[in-house]
Each structure stands twice: as structure tokens, then as C-alpha cells.
């Protein structure tokens, strides 16, 4: 099974920026919907943003205007640019992939997951 590998997490002060990347070595997700989810300690995994193979993007209200999802089709890499970070954004961020464009906000619709990367925002 093709694996997803996230990178780019770290510690940043409130108001700062980070860019996460998600690669699929040995595989391709050109026709897949790709997404970012996050999970904070003691909370359920929540949808952050997604991008379909046609380029349709969807964002959670909590990150609209601050986060931007994009994908490099040629290199098969997914990105998440996170600006104006807040302590509430602290979580493990997961990259995910699924076929089709329905149910993009539902974690159980996704068939491929990365191992996660920690993002910590200090106040």
C-alpha cells in the first residue's frame, strides 16, 4: 500500500507560519482527493482542509483565511501553508488521501493516511 509521509511540523510562536508537506514515495495520488486533518490531545481528529484532483478546495471555518492547501501534481506532493498560527492550532497534523470527491470532510472516507507531524504553537 502506498504510504504518505508528512514533514514540516515544529514549534512556532503565535502569529508565525509553518509549511507542511506530504509526499507519496513510490505512489501517485493524481486522481485522488487529498486532505489535512489534525488531532489535539484529548480531542477527536478534525478536518482542516482538502483539495480534489480538479483543484476544488474546502476549508474548516477555523482556518479559513489563514491556511492554504496546494498540490504539486508533477512531484506528487501536497502542501499546507499555515499563517497567523494560534495556540489552538496545536495538534498532530495528518495527510490523507481518498478516491472521489464526496465526503471530503469525513475522516472515515479516507483510505490512506500518513503518520502525522506535530505542530506546536506557543503563546
PDB file of C-alpha atoms in Angstrom:
ATOM      1  CA  UNK A   1       0.000   0.000   0.000  1.00  0.00           C
ATOM      2  CA  UNK A   2       1.273   3.455  -0.878  1.00  0.00           C
ATOM      3  CA  UNK A   3       2.410   5.398   2.157  1.00  0.00           C
ATOM      4  CA  UNK A   4       2.045   9.094   2.852  1.00  0.00           C
ATOM      5  CA  UNK A   5       4.894  10.883   4.608  1.00  0.00           C
ATOM      6  CA  UNK A   6       4.385  14.266   6.278  1.00  0.00           C
ATOM      7  CA  UNK A   7       7.107  16.731   7.177  1.00  0.00           C
ATOM      8  CA  UNK A   8       7.486  20.351   8.215  1.00  0.00           C
ATOM      9  CA  UNK A   9       5.982  20.369  11.677  1.00  0.00           C
ATOM     10  CA  UNK A  10       7.640  22.063  14.603  1.00  0.00           C
ATOM     11  CA  UNK A  11       7.410  24.700  17.309  1.00  0.00           C
ATOM     12  CA  UNK A  12       6.404  28.229  16.383  1.00  0.00           C
ATOM     13  CA  UNK A  13       5.230  31.312  18.243  1.00  0.00           C
ATOM     14  CA  UNK A  14       1.692  32.598  17.881  1.00  0.00           C
ATOM     15  CA  UNK A  15       1.399  34.678  14.739  1.00  0.00           C
ATOM     16  CA  UNK A  16       4.081  32.694  12.975  1.00  0.00           C
ATOM     17  CA  UNK A  17       3.960  30.421   9.941  1.00  0.00           C
ATOM     18  CA  UNK A  18       4.768  26.852   9.022  1.00  0.00           C
ATOM     19  CA  UNK A  19       4.510  24.865   5.809  1.00  0.00           C
ATOM     20  CA  UNK A  20       3.701  21.185   5.960  1.00  0.00           C
ATOM     21  CA  UNK A  21       4.462  18.788   3.137  1.00  0.00           C
ATOM     22  CA  UNK A  22       3.086  15.358   2.327  1.00  0.00           C
ATOM     23  CA  UNK A  23       4.844  13.071  -0.116  1.00  0.00           C
ATOM     24  CA  UNK A  24       3.839   9.720  -1.521  1.00  0.00           C
ATOM     25  CA  UNK A  25       7.085   7.910  -2.325  1.00  0.00           C
ATOM     26  CA  UNK A  26       6.521   5.116  -4.766  1.00  0.00           C
ATOM     27  CA  UNK A  27       2.929   6.077  -5.476  1.00  0.00           C
ATOM     28  CA  UNK A  28       0.694   8.625  -7.099  1.00  0.00           C
ATOM     29  CA  UNK A  29      -2.478  10.366  -5.976  1.00  0.00           C
ATOM     30  CA  UNK A  30      -3.099  12.445  -9.060  1.00  0.00           C
ATOM     31  CA  UNK A  31      -6.788  11.487  -9.268  1.00  0.00           C
ATOM     32  CA  UNK A  32      -7.349  11.437  -5.508  1.00  0.00           C
ATOM     33  CA  UNK A  33      -8.764  13.989  -3.105  1.00  0.00           C
ATOM     34  CA  UNK A  34      -6.042  14.945  -0.647  1.00  0.00           C
ATOM     35  CA  UNK A  35      -6.664  16.427   2.764  1.00  0.00           C
ATOM     36  CA  UNK A  36      -5.191  17.549   6.043  1.00  0.00           C
ATOM     37  CA  UNK A  37      -6.715  16.553   9.357  1.00  0.00           C
ATOM     38  CA  UNK A  38      -5.483  17.355  12.844  1.00  0.00           C
ATOM     39  CA  UNK A  39      -5.864  15.898  16.295  1.00  0.00           C
ATOM     40  CA  UNK A  40      -5.184  17.754  19.520  1.00  0.00           C
ATOM     41  CA  UNK A  41      -4.639  15.920  22.815  1.00  0.00           C
ATOM     42  CA  UNK A  42      -7.907  14.635  24.223  1.00  0.00           C
ATOM     43  CA  UNK A  43      -9.867  15.635  21.117  1.00  0.00           C
ATOM     44  CA  UNK A  44     -11.184  13.840  18.079  1.00  0.00           C
ATOM     45  CA  UNK A  45      -9.465  14.069  14.730  1.00  0.00           C
ATOM     46  CA  UNK A  46     -10.897  17.017  12.825  1.00  0.00           C
ATOM     47  CA  UNK A  47     -10.977  18.112   9.220  1.00  0.00           C
ATOM     48  CA  UNK A  48      -8.725  21.040   8.298  1.00  0.00           C
ATOM     49  CA  UNK A  49      -8.759  21.309   4.508  1.00  0.00           C
ATOM     50  CA  UNK A  50      -8.958  19.281   1.317  1.00  0.00           C
ATOM     51  CA  UNK A  51      -8.201  19.599  -2.378  1.00  0.00           C
ATOM     52  CA  UNK A  52      -9.737  17.427  -5.080  1.00  0.00           C
ATOM     53  CA  UNK A  53      -7.957  16.239  -8.189  1.00  0.00           C
ATOM     54  CA  UNK A  54      -9.794  19.001 -10.067  1.00  0.00           C
ATOM     55  CA  UNK A  55      -8.395  21.628  -7.681  1.00  0.00           C
ATOM     56  CA  UNK A  56     -11.564  22.195  -5.658  1.00  0.00           C
ATOM     57  CA  UNK A  57     -10.575  23.291  -2.151  1.00  0.00           C
ATOM     58  CA  UNK A  58     -12.540  23.178   1.106  1.00  0.00           C
ATOM     59  CA  UNK A  59     -11.545  24.640   4.470  1.00  0.00           C
ATOM     60  CA  UNK A  60     -12.728  24.349   8.032  1.00  0.00           C
ATOM     61  CA  UNK A  61     -14.117  27.667   9.276  1.00  0.00           C
ATOM     62  CA  UNK A  62     -11.432  27.831  11.947  1.00  0.00           C
ATOM     63  CA  UNK A  63      -8.623  28.042   9.385  1.00  0.00           C
ATOM     64  CA  UNK A  64     -10.203  29.993   6.526  1.00  0.00           C
ATOM     65  CA  UNK A  65      -8.074  32.932   5.506  1.00  0.00           C
ATOM     66  CA  UNK A  66      -5.053  31.597   7.409  1.00  0.00           C
ATOM     67  CA  UNK A  67      -4.288  28.196   5.867  1.00  0.00           C
ATOM     68  CA  UNK A  68      -3.804  27.346   2.201  1.00  0.00           C
ATOM     69  CA  UNK A  69      -3.732  23.876   0.693  1.00  0.00           C
ATOM     70  CA  UNK A  70      -1.983  23.186  -2.590  1.00  0.00           C
ATOM     71  CA  UNK A  71      -0.548  20.282  -4.523  1.00  0.00           C
ATOM     72  CA  UNK A  72       2.324  19.816  -6.931  1.00  0.00           C
ATOM     73  CA  UNK A  73       0.979  17.245  -9.364  1.00  0.00           C
ATOM     74  CA  UNK A  74       4.283  16.730 -11.117  1.00  0.00           C
ATOM     75  CA  UNK A  75       6.119  15.936  -7.882  1.00  0.00           C
ATOM     76  CA  UNK A  76       3.126  14.281  -6.201  1.00  0.00           C
ATOM     77  CA  UNK A  77       3.447  16.459  -3.099  1.00  0.00           C
ATOM     78  CA  UNK A  78       0.723  18.060  -1.014  1.00  0.00           C
ATOM     79  CA  UNK A  79       1.345  21.270   0.930  1.00  0.00           C
ATOM     80  CA  UNK A  80      -0.315  23.124   3.775  1.00  0.00           C
ATOM     81  CA  UNK A  81       0.781  26.716   4.267  1.00  0.00           C
ATOM     82  CA  UNK A  82      -0.229  27.847   7.740  1.00  0.00           C
ATOM     83  CA  UNK A  83      -0.077  31.545   8.580  1.00  0.00           C
ATOM     84  CA  UNK A  84      -1.150  33.544  11.630  1.00  0.00           C
ATOM     85  CA  UNK A  85      -0.892  30.442  13.745  1.00  0.00           C
ATOM     86  CA  UNK A  86      -2.712  30.352  17.063  1.00  0.00           C
ATOM     87  CA  UNK A  87      -2.152  28.169  20.151  1.00  0.00           C
ATOM     88  CA  UNK A  88      -5.464  26.488  19.276  1.00  0.00           C
ATOM     89  CA  UNK A  89      -3.816  25.146  16.113  1.00  0.00           C
ATOM     90  CA  UNK A  90      -1.533  22.953  18.218  1.00  0.00           C
ATOM     91  CA  UNK A  91      -2.108  19.338  17.146  1.00  0.00           C
ATOM     92  CA  UNK A  92      -0.716  16.422  15.233  1.00  0.00           C
ATOM     93  CA  UNK A  93      -1.428  17.071  11.562  1.00  0.00           C
ATOM     94  CA  UNK A  94      -2.195  14.160   9.264  1.00  0.00           C
ATOM     95  CA  UNK A  95      -2.171  13.937   5.495  1.00  0.00           C
ATOM     96  CA  UNK A  96      -4.859  11.736   3.933  1.00  0.00           C
ATOM     97  CA  UNK A  97      -5.996  10.586   0.503  1.00  0.00           C
ATOM     98  CA  UNK A  98      -9.179   9.147  -0.967  1.00  0.00           C
ATOM     99  CA  UNK A  99     -10.687   8.423  -4.333  1.00  0.00           C
ATOM    100  CA  UNK A 100     -13.592  10.566  -5.461  1.00  0.00           C
ATOM    101  CA  UNK A 101     -14.838  13.969  -4.343  1.00  0.00           C
ATOM    102  CA  UNK A 102     -17.652  13.091  -1.952  1.00  0.00           C
ATOM    103  CA  UNK A 103     -17.391  13.145   1.827  1.00  0.00           C
ATOM    104  CA  UNK A 104     -14.222  15.204   1.775  1.00  0.00           C
ATOM    105  CA  UNK A 105     -14.647  16.331   5.387  1.00  0.00           C
ATOM    106  CA  UNK A 106     -15.151  12.829   6.760  1.00  0.00           C
ATOM    107  CA  UNK A 107     -12.072  11.100   8.142  1.00  0.00           C
ATOM    108  CA  UNK A 108     -13.536   7.625   7.694  1.00  0.00           C
ATOM    109  CA  UNK A 109     -13.853   8.237   3.933  1.00  0.00           C
ATOM    110  CA  UNK A 110     -10.069   8.389   3.555  1.00  0.00           C
ATOM    111  CA  UNK A 111      -8.181   5.220   2.734  1.00  0.00           C
ATOM    112  CA  UNK A 112      -4.582   6.393   3.000  1.00  0.00           C
ATOM    113  CA  UNK A 113      -3.010   8.186   5.957  1.00  0.00           C
ATOM    114  CA  UNK A 114       0.375   9.490   6.943  1.00  0.00           C
ATOM    115  CA  UNK A 115       1.974   9.022  10.349  1.00  0.00           C
ATOM    116  CA  UNK A 116       1.384  12.637  11.378  1.00  0.00           C
ATOM    117  CA  UNK A 117       3.613  15.595  12.181  1.00  0.00           C
ATOM    118  CA  UNK A 118       3.458  17.632  15.381  1.00  0.00           C
ATOM    119  CA  UNK A 119       2.676  21.345  15.222  1.00  0.00           C
ATOM    120  CA  UNK A 120       3.029  23.289  18.456  1.00  0.00           C
ATOM    121  CA  UNK A 121       2.128  26.969  18.690  1.00  0.00           C
ATOM    122  CA  UNK A 122       3.280  28.794  21.782  1.00  0.00           C
ATOM    123  CA  UNK A 123       1.528  31.871  23.146  1.00  0.00           C
TER     124      UNK A 123
END
